[in-house]
PDB file of C-alpha atoms in Angstrom:
ATOM      1  CA  MET A   1     -41.565  77.191 -13.801  1.00 94.00           C
ATOM      2  CA  GLU A   2     -38.739  75.962 -16.542  1.00 96.00           C
ATOM      3  CA  THR A   3     -39.155  73.420 -18.585  1.00 97.00           C
ATOM      4  CA  THR A   4     -36.251  70.731 -18.776  1.00 97.00           C
ATOM      5  CA  LYS A   5     -37.547  68.493 -21.057  1.00 97.00           C
ATOM      6  CA  THR A   6     -40.567  68.054 -23.613  1.00 98.00           C
ATOM      7  CA  HIS A   7     -41.894  64.825 -25.112  1.00 98.00           C
ATOM      8  CA  VAL A   8     -45.101  64.153 -27.565  1.00 98.00           C
ATOM      9  CA  VAL A   9     -47.274  61.357 -26.172  1.00 98.00           C
ATOM     10  CA  HIS A  10     -50.945  60.198 -27.168  1.00 98.00           C
ATOM     11  CA  GLY A  11     -51.562  63.696 -29.302  1.00 98.00           C
ATOM     12  CA  GLY A  12     -50.503  65.669 -26.290  1.00 98.00           C
ATOM     13  CA  THR A  13     -47.491  67.011 -24.342  1.00 98.00           C
ATOM     14  CA  LEU A  14     -45.616  65.993 -21.505  1.00 98.00           C
ATOM     15  CA  ARG A  15     -43.387  68.336 -19.974  1.00 98.00           C
ATOM     16  CA  TYR A  16     -40.658  68.002 -16.870  1.00 98.00           C
ATOM     17  CA  LEU A  17     -40.370  71.167 -15.328  1.00 98.00           C
ATOM     18  CA  LYS A  18     -38.373  72.512 -12.318  1.00 98.00           C
ATOM     19  CA  HIS A  19     -39.123  75.730 -10.144  1.00 98.00           C
ATOM     20  CA  ASP A  20     -37.759  77.362  -6.763  1.00 97.00           C
ATOM     21  CA  SER A  21     -40.304  76.859  -4.352  1.00 98.00           C
ATOM     22  CA  ALA A  22     -41.435  79.505  -1.876  1.00 97.00           C
ATOM     23  CA  THR A  23     -42.808  76.687   0.229  1.00 98.00           C
ATOM     24  CA  THR A  24     -40.053  74.307   0.428  1.00 98.00           C
ATOM     25  CA  GLY A  25     -37.167  76.728  -0.041  1.00 97.00           C
ATOM     26  CA  THR A  26     -35.753  74.416  -2.445  1.00 98.00           C
ATOM     27  CA  PRO A  27     -36.219  73.677  -6.080  1.00 97.00           C
ATOM     28  CA  MET A  28     -38.697  71.197  -6.697  1.00 98.00           C
ATOM     29  CA  THR A  29     -39.252  69.095  -9.955  1.00 98.00           C
ATOM     30  CA  LEU A  30     -42.957  67.693 -11.316  1.00 98.00           C
ATOM     31  CA  SER A  31     -44.083  66.319 -14.498  1.00 98.00           C
ATOM     32  CA  VAL A  32     -47.328  67.868 -16.561  1.00 98.00           C
ATOM     33  CA  PHE A  33     -49.222  66.153 -19.232  1.00 98.00           C
ATOM     34  CA  VAL A  34     -51.486  68.457 -21.046  1.00 98.00           C
ATOM     35  CA  PRO A  35     -53.956  66.830 -23.871  1.00 98.00           C
ATOM     36  CA  ALA A  36     -54.304  67.829 -27.351  1.00 97.00           C
ATOM     37  CA  GLY A  37     -56.485  71.247 -27.843  1.00 95.00           C
ATOM     38  CA  GLU A  38     -56.845  74.203 -26.491  1.00 93.00           C
ATOM     39  CA  GLY A  39     -58.497  73.584 -23.295  1.00 89.00           C
ATOM     40  CA  PRO A  40     -59.362  74.286 -20.820  1.00 97.00           C
ATOM     41  CA  PHE A  41     -59.081  71.160 -18.863  1.00 98.00           C
ATOM     42  CA  PRO A  42     -59.245  69.466 -15.513  1.00 98.00           C
ATOM     43  CA  VAL A  43     -56.145  68.556 -13.473  1.00 98.00           C
ATOM     44  CA  LEU A  44     -55.601  65.126 -12.108  1.00 98.00           C
ATOM     45  CA  ILE A  45     -52.534  65.365  -9.452  1.00 98.00           C
ATOM     46  CA  TRP A  46     -50.409  62.139  -8.695  1.00 98.00           C
ATOM     47  CA  LEU A  47     -48.888  61.767  -5.653  1.00 98.00           C
ATOM     48  CA  SER A  48     -45.985  58.876  -5.565  1.00 98.00           C
ATOM     49  CA  GLY A  49     -44.456  56.888  -2.906  1.00 98.00           C
ATOM     50  CA  LEU A  50     -41.682  55.986  -0.909  1.00 97.00           C
ATOM     51  CA  THR A  51     -38.255  56.589  -2.815  1.00 97.00           C
ATOM     52  CA  CYS A  52     -39.798  57.906  -6.041  1.00 97.00           C
ATOM     53  CA  THR A  53     -39.260  61.099  -7.788  1.00 96.00           C
ATOM     54  CA  GLU A  54     -41.857  62.552 -10.251  1.00 97.00           C
ATOM     55  CA  ASP A  55     -40.196  60.242 -12.655  1.00 97.00           C
ATOM     56  CA  ASN A  56     -41.647  56.933 -11.686  1.00 97.00           C
ATOM     57  CA  PHE A  57     -45.227  57.437 -12.434  1.00 97.00           C
ATOM     58  CA  THR A  58     -44.638  59.703 -15.434  1.00 97.00           C
ATOM     59  CA  THR A  59     -42.693  56.844 -17.095  1.00 97.00           C
ATOM     60  CA  LYS A  60     -44.130  53.476 -15.636  1.00 97.00           C
ATOM     61  CA  ALA A  61     -47.836  54.199 -15.260  1.00 97.00           C
ATOM     62  CA  GLY A  62     -48.970  54.643 -18.717  1.00 97.00           C
ATOM     63  CA  ALA A  63     -51.853  56.835 -17.738  1.00 98.00           C
ATOM     64  CA  TYR A  64     -51.369  59.480 -20.720  1.00 98.00           C
ATOM     65  CA  LYS A  65     -53.558  57.661 -23.354  1.00 98.00           C
ATOM     66  CA  ALA A  66     -56.613  57.338 -20.801  1.00 98.00           C
ATOM     67  CA  ALA A  67     -55.964  61.467 -19.804  1.00 98.00           C
ATOM     68  CA  ALA A  68     -55.645  62.111 -23.572  1.00 98.00           C
ATOM     69  CA  GLN A  69     -59.239  60.374 -24.220  1.00 98.00           C
ATOM     70  CA  HIS A  70     -60.533  62.027 -21.247  1.00 98.00           C
ATOM     71  CA  GLY A  71     -59.084  65.655 -21.715  1.00 98.00           C
ATOM     72  CA  VAL A  72     -57.364  65.602 -18.447  1.00 98.00           C
ATOM     73  CA  ILE A  73     -54.176  67.319 -17.367  1.00 98.00           C
ATOM     74  CA  ILE A  74     -51.963  64.970 -14.938  1.00 98.00           C
ATOM     75  CA  VAL A  75     -49.539  66.610 -12.541  1.00 98.00           C
ATOM     76  CA  ALA A  76     -46.964  64.750 -11.043  1.00 98.00           C
ATOM     77  CA  PRO A  77     -44.595  66.311  -8.579  1.00 98.00           C
ATOM     78  CA  ASP A  78     -41.353  65.062  -6.962  1.00 98.00           C
ATOM     79  CA  THR A  79     -41.959  63.459  -3.164  1.00 98.00           C
ATOM     80  CA  SER A  80     -40.015  65.633  -1.081  1.00 98.00           C
ATOM     81  CA  PRO A  81     -37.664  68.628  -1.013  1.00 98.00           C
ATOM     82  CA  ARG A  82     -34.327  67.733  -2.212  1.00 97.00           C
ATOM     83  CA  GLY A  83     -30.944  69.644  -2.286  1.00 93.00           C
ATOM     84  CA  GLU A  84     -27.701  70.734  -0.602  1.00 90.00           C
ATOM     85  CA  GLY A  85     -28.895  71.349   2.963  1.00 93.00           C
ATOM     86  CA  VAL A  86     -31.854  69.591   3.177  1.00 97.00           C
ATOM     87  CA  ALA A  87     -31.949  67.695   6.008  1.00 97.00           C
ATOM     88  CA  ASP A  88     -31.869  63.217   5.111  1.00 97.00           C
ATOM     89  CA  ASP A  89     -31.866  60.086   6.754  1.00 96.00           C
ATOM     90  CA  ALA A  90     -29.877  56.960   5.418  1.00 96.00           C
ATOM     91  CA  ALA A  91     -33.091  54.941   5.276  1.00 97.00           C
ATOM     92  CA  TYR A  92     -35.316  54.563   2.596  1.00 96.00           C
ATOM     93  CA  ASP A  93     -38.462  55.841   4.391  1.00 97.00           C
ATOM     94  CA  LEU A  94     -37.508  59.055   6.070  1.00 97.00           C
ATOM     95  CA  GLY A  95     -36.269  62.316   4.795  1.00 97.00           C
ATOM     96  CA  GLN A  96     -35.516  63.004   0.861  1.00 97.00           C
ATOM     97  CA  GLY A  97     -37.920  60.540  -1.219  1.00 97.00           C
ATOM     98  CA  ALA A  98     -40.284  60.218   1.888  1.00 97.00           C
ATOM     99  CA  GLY A  99     -42.170  63.612   2.377  1.00 97.00           C
ATOM    100  CA  PHE A 100     -45.372  61.558   3.570  1.00 98.00           C
ATOM    101  CA  TYR A 101     -47.232  64.979   2.392  1.00 98.00           C
ATOM    102  CA  VAL A 102     -47.034  66.446   5.905  1.00 98.00           C
ATOM    103  CA  ASP A 103     -46.007  69.968   6.909  1.00 98.00           C
ATOM    104  CA  ALA A 104     -43.107  69.068   9.369  1.00 98.00           C
ATOM    105  CA  THR A 105     -42.952  70.712  12.779  1.00 98.00           C
ATOM    106  CA  GLN A 106     -40.043  69.165  14.311  1.00 98.00           C
ATOM    107  CA  ALA A 107     -36.216  70.085  13.721  1.00 97.00           C
ATOM    108  CA  PRO A 108     -34.468  69.300  11.441  1.00 98.00           C
ATOM    109  CA  TRP A 109     -37.051  68.789   9.084  1.00 98.00           C
ATOM    110  CA  ALA A 110     -39.496  71.701   9.626  1.00 97.00           C
ATOM    111  CA  PRO A 111     -37.905  74.346   7.236  1.00 97.00           C
ATOM    112  CA  HIS A 112     -38.010  72.534   4.077  1.00 98.00           C
ATOM    113  CA  PHE A 113     -40.451  69.339   4.657  1.00 98.00           C
ATOM    114  CA  ARG A 114     -43.666  71.156   3.544  1.00 98.00           C
ATOM    115  CA  MET A 115     -45.208  68.937   1.303  1.00 98.00           C
ATOM    116  CA  GLU A 116     -48.861  69.835   2.260  1.00 98.00           C
ATOM    117  CA  SER A 117     -48.517  73.068   2.020  1.00 98.00           C
ATOM    118  CA  TYR A 118     -46.425  72.716  -1.344  1.00 98.00           C
ATOM    119  CA  VAL A 119     -49.175  70.436  -3.179  1.00 98.00           C
ATOM    120  CA  THR A 120     -52.453  72.231  -1.504  1.00 98.00           C
ATOM    121  CA  ASP A 121     -51.305  75.677  -1.944  1.00 97.00           C
ATOM    122  CA  GLU A 122     -48.215  76.378  -4.051  1.00 98.00           C
ATOM    123  CA  LEU A 123     -48.437  73.739  -6.567  1.00 98.00           C
ATOM    124  CA  ILE A 124     -52.020  74.471  -7.318  1.00 98.00           C
ATOM    125  CA  ALA A 125     -51.810  77.829  -7.856  1.00 98.00           C
ATOM    126  CA  LEU A 126     -48.527  77.179 -10.311  1.00 98.00           C
ATOM    127  CA  ILE A 127     -50.712  74.824 -12.444  1.00 98.00           C
ATOM    128  CA  ASP A 128     -53.566  76.682 -12.633  1.00 98.00           C
ATOM    129  CA  ALA A 129     -51.657  80.225 -13.341  1.00 98.00           C
ATOM    130  CA  GLU A 130     -49.281  78.465 -16.152  1.00 97.00           C
ATOM    131  CA  PHE A 131     -51.490  75.753 -17.904  1.00 98.00           C
ATOM    132  CA  PRO A 132     -55.315  76.091 -19.229  1.00 98.00           C
ATOM    133  CA  THR A 133     -56.935  74.505 -16.589  1.00 98.00           C
ATOM    134  CA  THR A 134     -60.768  74.716 -15.552  1.00 98.00           C
ATOM    135  CA  LYS A 135     -59.468  75.210 -11.845  1.00 97.00           C
ATOM    136  CA  THR A 136     -60.866  72.174 -11.144  1.00 98.00           C
ATOM    137  CA  ARG A 137     -59.250  69.143  -9.718  1.00 98.00           C
ATOM    138  CA  SER A 138     -59.036  65.740  -8.305  1.00 98.00           C
ATOM    139  CA  ILE A 139     -56.104  63.540  -6.792  1.00 98.00           C
ATOM    140  CA  PHE A 140     -54.694  60.104  -6.329  1.00 98.00           C
ATOM    141  CA  GLY A 141     -51.812  58.332  -5.383  1.00 98.00           C
ATOM    142  CA  HIS A 142     -49.712  55.247  -4.499  1.00 98.00           C
ATOM    143  CA  SER A 143     -48.499  53.944  -1.221  1.00 98.00           C
ATOM    144  CA  MET A 144     -47.154  56.959   0.700  1.00 98.00           C
ATOM    145  CA  GLY A 145     -48.722  59.061  -1.744  1.00 98.00           C
ATOM    146  CA  GLY A 146     -52.140  57.072  -1.475  1.00 98.00           C
ATOM    147  CA  HIS A 147     -51.831  58.282   2.059  1.00 98.00           C
ATOM    148  CA  GLY A 148     -50.989  61.887   0.932  1.00 98.00           C
ATOM    149  CA  ALA A 149     -53.969  61.611  -1.780  1.00 98.00           C
ATOM    150  CA  LEU A 150     -56.692  60.664   0.868  1.00 98.00           C
ATOM    151  CA  THR A 151     -55.301  62.669   3.745  1.00 98.00           C
ATOM    152  CA  LEU A 152     -55.044  65.908   1.586  1.00 98.00           C
ATOM    153  CA  ALA A 153     -58.407  65.425   0.041  1.00 98.00           C
ATOM    154  CA  LEU A 154     -60.049  64.778   3.391  1.00 97.00           C
ATOM    155  CA  ARG A 155     -58.446  67.626   5.128  1.00 97.00           C
ATOM    156  CA  HIS A 156     -59.120  70.198   2.103  1.00 97.00           C
ATOM    157  CA  PRO A 157     -62.520  68.659   0.183  1.00 96.00           C
ATOM    158  CA  GLU A 158     -62.971  72.110  -0.966  1.00 96.00           C
ATOM    159  CA  LEU A 159     -59.791  71.605  -3.304  1.00 97.00           C
ATOM    160  CA  PHE A 160     -60.676  68.287  -4.765  1.00 98.00           C
ATOM    161  CA  GLN A 161     -63.700  66.551  -6.713  1.00 97.00           C
ATOM    162  CA  SER A 162     -62.673  63.247  -6.098  1.00 98.00           C
ATOM    163  CA  VAL A 163     -59.653  61.195  -4.672  1.00 98.00           C
ATOM    164  CA  SER A 164     -58.488  57.468  -5.374  1.00 98.00           C
ATOM    165  CA  ALA A 165     -56.028  55.270  -4.280  1.00 98.00           C
ATOM    166  CA  PHE A 166     -53.483  52.660  -5.035  1.00 98.00           C
ATOM    167  CA  ALA A 167     -52.388  50.606  -2.005  1.00 98.00           C
ATOM    168  CA  PRO A 168     -52.165  53.363   0.319  1.00 98.00           C
ATOM    169  CA  ILE A 169     -50.987  53.610   3.603  1.00 98.00           C
ATOM    170  CA  SER A 170     -54.142  53.589   5.316  1.00 98.00           C
ATOM    171  CA  SER A 171     -53.528  54.324   9.010  1.00 98.00           C
ATOM    172  CA  PRO A 172     -50.321  55.800   8.984  1.00 98.00           C
ATOM    173  CA  THR A 173     -50.647  56.087  13.295  1.00 98.00           C
ATOM    174  CA  ARG A 174     -51.210  52.123  13.073  1.00 97.00           C
ATOM    175  CA  CYS A 175     -48.083  51.000  11.245  1.00 97.00           C
ATOM    176  CA  ALA A 176     -44.311  51.303  11.433  1.00 97.00           C
ATOM    177  CA  TRP A 177     -43.585  53.495   8.369  1.00 97.00           C
ATOM    178  CA  GLY A 178     -46.228  56.231   9.442  1.00 97.00           C
ATOM    179  CA  GLU A 179     -45.068  55.861  13.396  1.00 97.00           C
ATOM    180  CA  LYS A 180     -41.456  56.421  12.074  1.00 97.00           C
ATOM    181  CA  ALA A 181     -41.964  59.705   9.869  1.00 97.00           C
ATOM    182  CA  PHE A 182     -44.975  60.944  12.283  1.00 98.00           C
ATOM    183  CA  SER A 183     -42.752  60.900  14.996  1.00 98.00           C
ATOM    184  CA  ALA A 184     -39.858  62.597  13.447  1.00 97.00           C
ATOM    185  CA  TYR A 185     -41.954  65.102  11.336  1.00 98.00           C
ATOM    186  CA  LEU A 186     -44.606  65.607  14.004  1.00 98.00           C
ATOM    187  CA  GLY A 187     -43.279  64.809  17.107  1.00 97.00           C
ATOM    188  CA  GLU A 188     -44.912  62.653  19.811  1.00 96.00           C
ATOM    189  CA  ASP A 189     -48.283  64.091  20.017  1.00 95.00           C
ATOM    190  CA  ARG A 190     -50.528  61.165  18.859  1.00 95.00           C
ATOM    191  CA  ALA A 191     -53.367  63.628  18.530  1.00 96.00           C
ATOM    192  CA  GLU A 192     -51.351  65.766  15.968  1.00 96.00           C
ATOM    193  CA  TRP A 193     -50.915  62.380  14.251  1.00 97.00           C
ATOM    194  CA  ALA A 194     -54.480  61.528  13.950  1.00 97.00           C
ATOM    195  CA  ARG A 195     -54.985  64.930  11.904  1.00 97.00           C
ATOM    196  CA  HIS A 196     -53.019  62.930   8.734  1.00 98.00           C
ATOM    197  CA  ASP A 197     -54.647  59.466   9.171  1.00 98.00           C
ATOM    198  CA  ALA A 198     -57.236  58.996   6.888  1.00 98.00           C
ATOM    199  CA  ALA A 199     -59.114  56.047   8.457  1.00 98.00           C
ATOM    200  CA  LEU A 200     -59.292  58.014  11.660  1.00 98.00           C
ATOM    201  CA  LEU A 201     -60.307  61.351   9.282  1.00 97.00           C
ATOM    202  CA  ILE A 202     -63.035  59.038   7.470  1.00 97.00           C
ATOM    203  CA  GLU A 203     -64.218  57.769  10.655  1.00 96.00           C
ATOM    204  CA  ASN A 204     -64.732  61.317  12.162  1.00 93.00           C
ATOM    205  CA  GLY A 205     -66.626  62.523   9.023  1.00 91.00           C
ATOM    206  CA  ALA A 206     -64.364  64.182   7.044  1.00 90.00           C
ATOM    207  CA  ALA A 207     -65.567  62.904   3.925  1.00 85.00           C
ATOM    208  CA  ALA A 208     -69.075  63.340   4.893  1.00 85.00           C
ATOM    209  CA  GLY A 209     -71.047  64.948   1.877  1.00 87.00           C
ATOM    210  CA  VAL A 210     -68.428  65.735  -0.015  1.00 92.00           C
ATOM    211  CA  PHE A 211     -67.210  62.470  -1.938  1.00 96.00           C
ATOM    212  CA  ASP A 212     -69.722  60.391  -3.320  1.00 95.00           C
ATOM    213  CA  ASP A 213     -67.201  57.372  -3.188  1.00 97.00           C
ATOM    214  CA  ILE A 214     -63.588  56.623  -2.753  1.00 97.00           C
ATOM    215  CA  LEU A 215     -61.987  54.347  -4.851  1.00 98.00           C
ATOM    216  CA  VAL A 216     -59.091  51.989  -3.360  1.00 98.00           C
ATOM    217  CA  ASP A 217     -57.405  49.174  -5.329  1.00 98.00           C
ATOM    218  CA  GLN A 218     -55.276  47.069  -3.536  1.00 98.00           C
ATOM    219  CA  GLY A 219     -52.669  44.050  -4.731  1.00 98.00           C
ATOM    220  CA  ALA A 220     -53.857  40.823  -2.851  1.00 98.00           C
ATOM    221  CA  ALA A 221     -50.194  39.485  -3.177  1.00 98.00           C
ATOM    222  CA  ASP A 222     -48.511  43.197  -2.066  1.00 98.00           C
ATOM    223  CA  PRO A 223     -45.862  42.235   0.709  1.00 98.00           C
ATOM    224  CA  PHE A 224     -47.073  45.213   2.540  1.00 97.00           C
ATOM    225  CA  LEU A 225     -50.470  44.530   2.648  1.00 98.00           C
ATOM    226  CA  VAL A 226     -50.907  43.105   6.030  1.00 97.00           C
ATOM    227  CA  GLU A 227     -48.140  44.979   8.187  1.00 97.00           C
ATOM    228  CA  GLN A 228     -48.117  48.707   6.663  1.00 98.00           C
ATOM    229  CA  LEU A 229     -51.100  49.102   4.380  1.00 98.00           C
ATOM    230  CA  LYS A 230     -54.190  47.726   6.222  1.00 98.00           C
ATOM    231  CA  PRO A 231     -56.795  48.453   3.845  1.00 98.00           C
ATOM    232  CA  GLU A 232     -59.343  47.095   6.452  1.00 98.00           C
ATOM    233  CA  LEU A 233     -59.111  49.958   8.615  1.00 98.00           C
ATOM    234  CA  LEU A 234     -60.299  52.287   5.653  1.00 97.00           C
ATOM    235  CA  VAL A 235     -63.311  49.538   5.181  1.00 98.00           C
ATOM    236  CA  ALA A 236     -64.100  49.797   8.735  1.00 97.00           C
ATOM    237  CA  ALA A 237     -63.673  53.741   9.205  1.00 97.00           C
ATOM    238  CA  ALA A 238     -66.260  54.255   5.842  1.00 96.00           C
ATOM    239  CA  LYS A 239     -68.810  51.875   7.123  1.00 96.00           C
ATOM    240  CA  ALA A 240     -68.826  53.680  10.512  1.00 95.00           C
ATOM    241  CA  ALA A 241     -69.045  56.967   9.062  1.00 95.00           C
ATOM    242  CA  GLY A 242     -71.766  55.750   6.251  1.00 94.00           C
ATOM    243  CA  GLN A 243     -69.254  56.840   3.642  1.00 95.00           C
ATOM    244  CA  ARG A 244     -69.234  55.022   0.462  1.00 95.00           C
ATOM    245  CA  LEU A 245     -65.727  53.548  -0.175  1.00 97.00           C
ATOM    246  CA  THR A 246     -65.146  51.144  -3.003  1.00 98.00           C
ATOM    247  CA  LEU A 247     -62.149  48.576  -2.010  1.00 98.00           C
ATOM    248  CA  ARG A 248     -61.046  46.318  -4.921  1.00 98.00           C
ATOM    249  CA  MET A 249     -58.788  43.559  -3.742  1.00 98.00           C
ATOM    250  CA  GLN A 250     -56.639  42.650  -6.806  1.00 98.00           C
ATOM    251  CA  PRO A 251     -55.724  38.769  -7.062  1.00 98.00           C
ATOM    252  CA  GLY A 252     -52.217  37.915  -7.430  1.00 98.00           C
ATOM    253  CA  TYR A 253     -50.602  41.810  -7.880  1.00 98.00           C
ATOM    254  CA  ASP A 254     -48.097  43.457  -5.794  1.00 98.00           C
ATOM    255  CA  HIS A 255     -46.969  46.679  -4.917  1.00 98.00           C
ATOM    256  CA  SER A 256     -44.907  47.656  -7.904  1.00 97.00           C
ATOM    257  CA  TYR A 257     -45.875  49.784 -10.905  1.00 97.00           C
ATOM    258  CA  PHE A 258     -46.857  46.781 -12.915  1.00 98.00           C
ATOM    259  CA  PHE A 259     -50.105  46.987 -10.734  1.00 98.00           C
ATOM    260  CA  MET A 260     -50.849  50.483 -11.066  1.00 97.00           C
ATOM    261  CA  ALA A 261     -50.399  50.420 -14.844  1.00 98.00           C
ATOM    262  CA  SER A 262     -53.193  47.322 -15.096  1.00 98.00           C
ATOM    263  CA  PHE A 263     -55.752  49.770 -13.423  1.00 98.00           C
ATOM    264  CA  VAL A 264     -54.972  53.285 -13.847  1.00 98.00           C
ATOM    265  CA  ASP A 265     -57.429  53.764 -16.634  1.00 98.00           C
ATOM    266  CA  ASP A 266     -59.885  52.831 -13.956  1.00 98.00           C
ATOM    267  CA  HIS A 267     -58.792  55.797 -11.863  1.00 98.00           C
ATOM    268  CA  VAL A 268     -58.351  58.409 -14.600  1.00 98.00           C
ATOM    269  CA  ALA A 269     -62.146  57.414 -15.783  1.00 98.00           C
ATOM    270  CA  PHE A 270     -63.170  57.677 -12.223  1.00 98.00           C
ATOM    271  CA  HIS A 271     -62.029  60.959 -12.001  1.00 98.00           C
ATOM    272  CA  ALA A 272     -63.073  62.434 -15.287  1.00 98.00           C
ATOM    273  CA  THR A 273     -66.464  61.466 -14.396  1.00 97.00           C
ATOM    274  CA  ARG A 274     -66.510  63.750 -11.513  1.00 97.00           C
ATOM    275  CA  LEU A 275     -64.441  66.495 -12.643  1.00 97.00           C
ATOM    276  CA  LYS A 276     -66.944  66.896 -15.864  1.00 88.00           C
ATOM    277  CA  ALA A 277     -70.093  66.511 -13.805  1.00 73.00           C
TER     278      ALA A 277
END
């Protein structure tokens, strides 16, 4: 990986990096914060939401003070492949900036839109090879990235010690954002969609015996709450499966990074406790 920028923050080092991805067939960008010291350190992977790049979390979330205190590496990749020859759409909720953390099977998306494999295979291997990690990790994210964090953890539980989310798309098979993206990337087979739906995965027992708790923060004043996010479906699924899930409805908070910056320390601490258990 090539370092493009470096900053010192809270005693640690923040690097912006890029590399040629064998998974997506494109250049990919990310940021990595490493605390002070020799390590090794556990890793916390952050997945961002619609329209975001690796820069949104890096500059707005204010997570690095907590990461430094807890001795945790934070990795924030871009949300999709980009570049010349990569399929795109004029809408904000499909195409570049809207990878949905699935491996597309449909044209014109399939050649490059392979974000599930990118995160769970290539990115993890790169970070473990190039940074002083303990080879243990957890995952969290926001909105589309909250969907990604939940579904990747539930589909690949051997990779992650814990999972949390801010305002996740809880059940993409039952909201307009998810239906549009899944139709484009995965085709019309709803059985395939269900394999990438956090609420349905939990209901079917995917978290059983794996995660002692799943932390979800949701702004009560989020304009997408009722139509797109539907956290009540996560709660119902967890209840049906006997899975512990902590949903914190935060009065007055919206969908922005102001919301995440207000509670990100709690999430870093939640994961750090489990990463070091």
